[in-house]
Short mmCIF file of C-alpha atoms and ligand atoms in Angstrom, two decimals:
data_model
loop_
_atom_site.label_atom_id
_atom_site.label_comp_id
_atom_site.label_asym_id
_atom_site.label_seq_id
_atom_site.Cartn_x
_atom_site.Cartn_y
_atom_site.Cartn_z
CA UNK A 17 13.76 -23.72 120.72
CA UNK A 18 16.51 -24.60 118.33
CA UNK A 19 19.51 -26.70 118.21
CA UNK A 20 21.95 -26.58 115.88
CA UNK A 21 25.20 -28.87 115.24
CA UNK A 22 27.40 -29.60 112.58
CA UNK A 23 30.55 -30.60 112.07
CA UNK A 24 32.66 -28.18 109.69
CA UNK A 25 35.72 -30.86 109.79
CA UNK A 26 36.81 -34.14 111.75
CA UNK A 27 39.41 -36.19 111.96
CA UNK A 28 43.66 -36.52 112.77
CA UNK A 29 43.95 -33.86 110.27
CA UNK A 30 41.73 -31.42 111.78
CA UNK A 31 38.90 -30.35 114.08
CA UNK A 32 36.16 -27.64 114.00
CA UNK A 33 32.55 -27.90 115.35
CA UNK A 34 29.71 -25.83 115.30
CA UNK A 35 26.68 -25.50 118.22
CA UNK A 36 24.06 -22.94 117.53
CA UNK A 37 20.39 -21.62 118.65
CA UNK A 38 18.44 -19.15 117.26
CA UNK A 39 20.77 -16.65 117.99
CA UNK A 40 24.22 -17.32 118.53
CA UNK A 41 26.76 -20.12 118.27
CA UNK A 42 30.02 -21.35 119.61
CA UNK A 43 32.53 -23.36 117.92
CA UNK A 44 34.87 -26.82 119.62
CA UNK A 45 38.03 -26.36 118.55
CA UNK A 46 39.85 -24.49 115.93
CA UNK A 47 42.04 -27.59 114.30
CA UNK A 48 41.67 -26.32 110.78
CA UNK A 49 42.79 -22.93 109.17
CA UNK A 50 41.03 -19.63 110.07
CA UNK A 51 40.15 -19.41 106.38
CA UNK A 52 38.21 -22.66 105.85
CA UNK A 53 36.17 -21.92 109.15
CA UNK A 54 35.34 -18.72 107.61
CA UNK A 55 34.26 -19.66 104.10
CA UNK A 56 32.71 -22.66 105.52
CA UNK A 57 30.43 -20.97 108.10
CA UNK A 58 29.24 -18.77 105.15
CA UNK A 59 28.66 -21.80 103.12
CA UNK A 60 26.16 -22.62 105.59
CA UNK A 61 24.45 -18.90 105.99
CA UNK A 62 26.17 -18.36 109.68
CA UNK A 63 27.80 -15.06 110.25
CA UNK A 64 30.74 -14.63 112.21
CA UNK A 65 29.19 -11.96 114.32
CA UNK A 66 27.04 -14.06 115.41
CA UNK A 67 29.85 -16.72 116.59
CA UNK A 68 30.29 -15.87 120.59
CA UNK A 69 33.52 -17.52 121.32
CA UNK A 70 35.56 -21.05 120.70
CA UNK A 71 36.19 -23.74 123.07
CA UNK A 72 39.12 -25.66 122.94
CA UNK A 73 39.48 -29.38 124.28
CA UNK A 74 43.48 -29.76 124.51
CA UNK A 75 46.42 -28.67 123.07
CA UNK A 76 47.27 -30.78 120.01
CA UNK A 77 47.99 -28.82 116.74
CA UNK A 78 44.77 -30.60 114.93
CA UNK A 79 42.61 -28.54 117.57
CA UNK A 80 44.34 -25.11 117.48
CA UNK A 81 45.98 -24.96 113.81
CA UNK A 82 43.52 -21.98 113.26
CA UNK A 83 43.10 -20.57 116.66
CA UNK A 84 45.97 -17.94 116.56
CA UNK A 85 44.34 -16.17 113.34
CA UNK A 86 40.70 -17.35 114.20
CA UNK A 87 41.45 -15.37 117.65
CA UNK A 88 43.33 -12.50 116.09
CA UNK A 89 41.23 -11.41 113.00
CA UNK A 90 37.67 -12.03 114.36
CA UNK A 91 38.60 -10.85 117.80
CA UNK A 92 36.58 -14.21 119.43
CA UNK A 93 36.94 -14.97 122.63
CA UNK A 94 38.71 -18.19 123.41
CA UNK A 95 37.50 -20.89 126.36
CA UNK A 96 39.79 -23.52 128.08
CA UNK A 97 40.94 -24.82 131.35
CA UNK A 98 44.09 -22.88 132.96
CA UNK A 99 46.34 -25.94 132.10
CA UNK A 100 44.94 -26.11 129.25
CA UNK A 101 45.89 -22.25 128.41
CA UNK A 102 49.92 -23.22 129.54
CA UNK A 103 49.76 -25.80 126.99
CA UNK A 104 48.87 -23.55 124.57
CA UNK A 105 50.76 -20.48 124.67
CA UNK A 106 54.17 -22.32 125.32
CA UNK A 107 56.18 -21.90 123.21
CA UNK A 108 55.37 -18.87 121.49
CA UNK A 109 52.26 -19.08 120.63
CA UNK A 110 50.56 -15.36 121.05
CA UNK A 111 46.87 -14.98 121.93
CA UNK A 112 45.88 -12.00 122.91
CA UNK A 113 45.39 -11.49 126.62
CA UNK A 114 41.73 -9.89 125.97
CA UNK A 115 40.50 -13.37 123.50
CA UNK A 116 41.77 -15.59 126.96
CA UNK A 117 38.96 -17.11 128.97
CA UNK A 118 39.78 -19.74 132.04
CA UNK A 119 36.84 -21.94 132.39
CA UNK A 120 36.42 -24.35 135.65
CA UNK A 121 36.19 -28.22 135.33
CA UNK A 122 33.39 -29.73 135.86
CA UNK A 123 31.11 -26.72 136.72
CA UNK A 124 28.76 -24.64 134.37
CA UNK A 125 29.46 -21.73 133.06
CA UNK A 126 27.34 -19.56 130.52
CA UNK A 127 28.14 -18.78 127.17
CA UNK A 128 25.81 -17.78 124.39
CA UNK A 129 22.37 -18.97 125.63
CA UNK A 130 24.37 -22.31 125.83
CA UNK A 131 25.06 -23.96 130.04
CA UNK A 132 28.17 -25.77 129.12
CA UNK A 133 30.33 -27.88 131.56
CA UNK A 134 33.63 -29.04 130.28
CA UNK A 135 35.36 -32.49 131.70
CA UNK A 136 38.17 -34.50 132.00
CA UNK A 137 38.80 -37.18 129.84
CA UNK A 138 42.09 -39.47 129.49
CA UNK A 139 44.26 -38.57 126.30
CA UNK A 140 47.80 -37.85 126.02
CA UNK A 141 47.96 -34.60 125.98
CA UNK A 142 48.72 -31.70 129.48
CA UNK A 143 44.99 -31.86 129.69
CA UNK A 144 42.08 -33.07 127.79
CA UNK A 145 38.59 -31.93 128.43
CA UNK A 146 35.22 -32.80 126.95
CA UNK A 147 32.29 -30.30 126.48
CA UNK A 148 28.64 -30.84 128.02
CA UNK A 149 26.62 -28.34 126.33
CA UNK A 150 23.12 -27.68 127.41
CA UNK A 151 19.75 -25.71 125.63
CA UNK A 152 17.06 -25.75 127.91
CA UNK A 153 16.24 -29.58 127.71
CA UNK A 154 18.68 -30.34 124.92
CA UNK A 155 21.99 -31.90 125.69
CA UNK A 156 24.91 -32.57 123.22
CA UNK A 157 28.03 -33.53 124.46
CA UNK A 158 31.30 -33.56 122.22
CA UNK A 159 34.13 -36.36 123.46
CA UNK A 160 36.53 -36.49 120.59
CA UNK A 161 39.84 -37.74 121.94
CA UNK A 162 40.51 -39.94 124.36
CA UNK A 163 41.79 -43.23 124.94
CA UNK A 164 38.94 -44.98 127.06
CA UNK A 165 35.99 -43.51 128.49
CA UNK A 166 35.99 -43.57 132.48
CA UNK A 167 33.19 -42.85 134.70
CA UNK A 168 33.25 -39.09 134.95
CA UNK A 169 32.99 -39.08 131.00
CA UNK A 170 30.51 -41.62 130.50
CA UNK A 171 28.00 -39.83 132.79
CA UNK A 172 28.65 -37.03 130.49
CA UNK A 173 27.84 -39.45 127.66
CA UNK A 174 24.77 -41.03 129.32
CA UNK A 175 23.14 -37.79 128.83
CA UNK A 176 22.96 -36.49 125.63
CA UNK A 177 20.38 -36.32 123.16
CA UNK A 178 23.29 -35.38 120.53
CA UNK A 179 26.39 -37.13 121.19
CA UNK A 180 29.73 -36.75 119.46
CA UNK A 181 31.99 -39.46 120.47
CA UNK A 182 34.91 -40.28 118.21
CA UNK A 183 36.08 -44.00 116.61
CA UNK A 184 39.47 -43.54 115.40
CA UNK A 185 40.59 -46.44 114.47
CA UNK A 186 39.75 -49.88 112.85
CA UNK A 187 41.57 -52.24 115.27
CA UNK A 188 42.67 -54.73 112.17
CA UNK A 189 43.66 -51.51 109.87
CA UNK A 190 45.67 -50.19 112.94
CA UNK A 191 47.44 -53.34 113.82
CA UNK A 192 48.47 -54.58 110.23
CA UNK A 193 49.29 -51.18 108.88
CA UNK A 194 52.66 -49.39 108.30
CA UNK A 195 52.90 -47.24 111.57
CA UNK A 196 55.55 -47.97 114.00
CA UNK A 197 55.08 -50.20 116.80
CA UNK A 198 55.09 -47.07 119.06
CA UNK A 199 52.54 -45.36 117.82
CA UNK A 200 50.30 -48.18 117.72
CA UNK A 201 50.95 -48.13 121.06
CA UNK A 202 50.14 -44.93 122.01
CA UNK A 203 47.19 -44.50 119.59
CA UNK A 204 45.52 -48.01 121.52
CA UNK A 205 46.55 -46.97 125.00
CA UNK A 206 43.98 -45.10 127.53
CA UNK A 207 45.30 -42.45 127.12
CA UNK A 208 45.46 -42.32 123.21
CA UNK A 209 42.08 -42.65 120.72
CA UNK A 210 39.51 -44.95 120.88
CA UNK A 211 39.06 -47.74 118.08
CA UNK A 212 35.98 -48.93 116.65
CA UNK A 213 34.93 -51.61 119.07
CA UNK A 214 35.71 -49.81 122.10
CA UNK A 215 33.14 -47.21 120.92
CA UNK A 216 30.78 -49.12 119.87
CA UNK A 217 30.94 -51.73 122.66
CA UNK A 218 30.61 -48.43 125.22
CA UNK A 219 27.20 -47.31 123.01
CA UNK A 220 25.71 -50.84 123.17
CA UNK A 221 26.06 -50.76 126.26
CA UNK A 222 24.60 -46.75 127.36
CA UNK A 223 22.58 -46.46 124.51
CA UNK A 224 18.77 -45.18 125.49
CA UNK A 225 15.76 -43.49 123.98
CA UNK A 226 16.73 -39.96 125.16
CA UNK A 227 19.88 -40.70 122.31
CA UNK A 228 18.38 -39.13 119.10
CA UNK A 229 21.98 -38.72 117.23
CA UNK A 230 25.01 -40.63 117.44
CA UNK A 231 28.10 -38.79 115.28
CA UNK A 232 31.14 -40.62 115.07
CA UNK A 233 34.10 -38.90 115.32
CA UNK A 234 37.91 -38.08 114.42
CA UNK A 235 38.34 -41.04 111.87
CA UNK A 236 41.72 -41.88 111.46
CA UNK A 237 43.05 -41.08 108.15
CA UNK A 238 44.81 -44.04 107.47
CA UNK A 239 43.96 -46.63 109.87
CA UNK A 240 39.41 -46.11 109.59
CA UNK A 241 36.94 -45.84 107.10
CA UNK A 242 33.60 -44.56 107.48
CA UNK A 243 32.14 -47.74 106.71
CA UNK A 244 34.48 -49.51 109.04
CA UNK A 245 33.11 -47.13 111.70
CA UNK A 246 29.62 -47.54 110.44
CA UNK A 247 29.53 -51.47 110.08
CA UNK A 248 31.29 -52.17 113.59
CA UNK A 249 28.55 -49.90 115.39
CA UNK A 250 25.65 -51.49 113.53
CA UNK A 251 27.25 -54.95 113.81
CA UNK A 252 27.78 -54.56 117.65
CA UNK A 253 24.08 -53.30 118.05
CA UNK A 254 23.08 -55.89 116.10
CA UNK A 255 24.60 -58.74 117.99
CA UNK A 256 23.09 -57.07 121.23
CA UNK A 257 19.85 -57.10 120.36
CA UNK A 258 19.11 -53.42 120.02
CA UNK A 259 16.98 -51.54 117.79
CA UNK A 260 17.15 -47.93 117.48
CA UNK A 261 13.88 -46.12 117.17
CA UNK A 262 12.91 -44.30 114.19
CA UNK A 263 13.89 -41.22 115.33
CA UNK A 264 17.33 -42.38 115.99
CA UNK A 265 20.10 -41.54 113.83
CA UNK A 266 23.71 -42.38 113.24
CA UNK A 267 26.11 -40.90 111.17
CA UNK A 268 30.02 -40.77 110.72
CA UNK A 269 31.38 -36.96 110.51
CA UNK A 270 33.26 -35.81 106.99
CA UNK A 271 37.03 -35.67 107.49
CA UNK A 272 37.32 -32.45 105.40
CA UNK A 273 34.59 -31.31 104.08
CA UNK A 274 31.64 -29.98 106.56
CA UNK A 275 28.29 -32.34 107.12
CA UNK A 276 24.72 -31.52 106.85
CA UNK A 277 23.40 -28.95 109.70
CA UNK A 278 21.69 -31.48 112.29
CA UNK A 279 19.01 -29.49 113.82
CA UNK A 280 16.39 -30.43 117.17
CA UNK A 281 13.77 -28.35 117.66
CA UNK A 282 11.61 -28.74 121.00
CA UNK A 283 9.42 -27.17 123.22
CA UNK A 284 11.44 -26.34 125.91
ZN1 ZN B 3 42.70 -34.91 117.78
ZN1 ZN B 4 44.64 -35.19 120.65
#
């Protein structure tokens, strides 16, 4: 079997992800226009036909900005929780009724040869969910905003081969740069995004051999870098005494511009 994953953008300014097999594939989030999805899923040989639906995690406009067209043109079916769906489609905001699919919390449903559970995680938004997705033995779970990680999502963490966890911020960049005090605030608080050390301290600390990729997530724009992300994670495994094995990768996902195609391929 195959598993597929990249990340077509990431970041404050926009989110789009793409989960495939052999056959089909699903995308987390629509954050980025309809247009750039398009021409970047070609870039990479994938035909929309073959795309089976979207998933959405919450309501902010850097996870929808292309889901009205996206939904429209290519007639996709679109995945989210019930409160989830009020968030969205208040005020004005027109999907149509045949694209809308309720999906539970916290129980599996099936979508394109993929098992996927979606969860709650704390972020300041009506509701926030996280996707489990699972191919055969294969596990990648995508957790890309939230403002700490409690039990119910770490368990989510704990068991992914390919985990997408986000590092927003660079706690120094954050706290001695030009935004106002109250969105520093918000942007540190549980229920905001989660800064360099608190994602990298949670990794040191769940980090085991079943872990074959680590992607670090929704980089701030103006208060990360990649290296920042990169060096903190490295630094904090370092000081902890732990070694990844060589099969082990970590990486830091492109703001803009979509990364390489990340694929596992196993038995079963
Ligand atoms: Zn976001
Ligand atoms: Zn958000």
């Amino acid at each position: 079997m195959t598993l597929n994953f990249c990340s077509l953008s990431s970041g404050s300014s926009g989110n789009c992800y793409y989960i495939g097999n052999e056959f089909h594939g699903i995308l987390i989030d629509a954050g980025i226009s309809a247009t750039s999805i398009r021409k970047f899923l070609k870039g990479m040989n994938i035909s929309m036909q073959t795309i089976m639906g979207v998933l959405i995690s919450h309501n902010h406009s850097d996870h929808i900005k292309g889901l009205e067209v996206l939904a429209r043109k290519n007639h996709l079916p679109v995945f989210t929780t019930r409160n989830i769906w009020n968030s969205i489609l208040s005020p004005g905001r027109k999907i149509a009724g045949d694209c809308i699919r309720e999906v539970p919390v916290q129980k599996k449903f099936h979508l394109a040869g993929f098992d996927i559970e979606a969860f709650p995680v704390c972020h300041d938004a009506p509701e926030t969910i996280g996707f489990h997705i699972c191919l055969g033995s294969r596990k990648i779970t995508v957790v890309t905003d939230l403002g700490h990680i409690c039990s119910t999502s770490a368990q989510y963490i704990k068991e992914a081969n390919l985990l997408v966890i986000e590092s927003n911020y660079d706690e120094e960049m954050l706290l001695t740069g030009g935004y106002p005090y109250y969105l520093k605030k918000r942007i540190r608080s549980d229920n905001g995004h989660l800064g360099n050390h608190q994602t990298s301290g949670f990794l040191a600390e769940i980090i085991n051999d079943n872990i074959s990729h680590i992607c670090l997530a929704h980089l701030s724009k103006n208060n990360n870098t990649p290296d920042k992300a990169l060096r903190t994670l490295n630094e904090t495994f370092l000081s902890k005494g732990i070694v990844l094995n060589d099969l082990q990768q970590i990486s830091v996902l492109n703001r803009n511009i979509p990364t390489e195609m990340i694929t596992i391929n196993f038995d079963n």
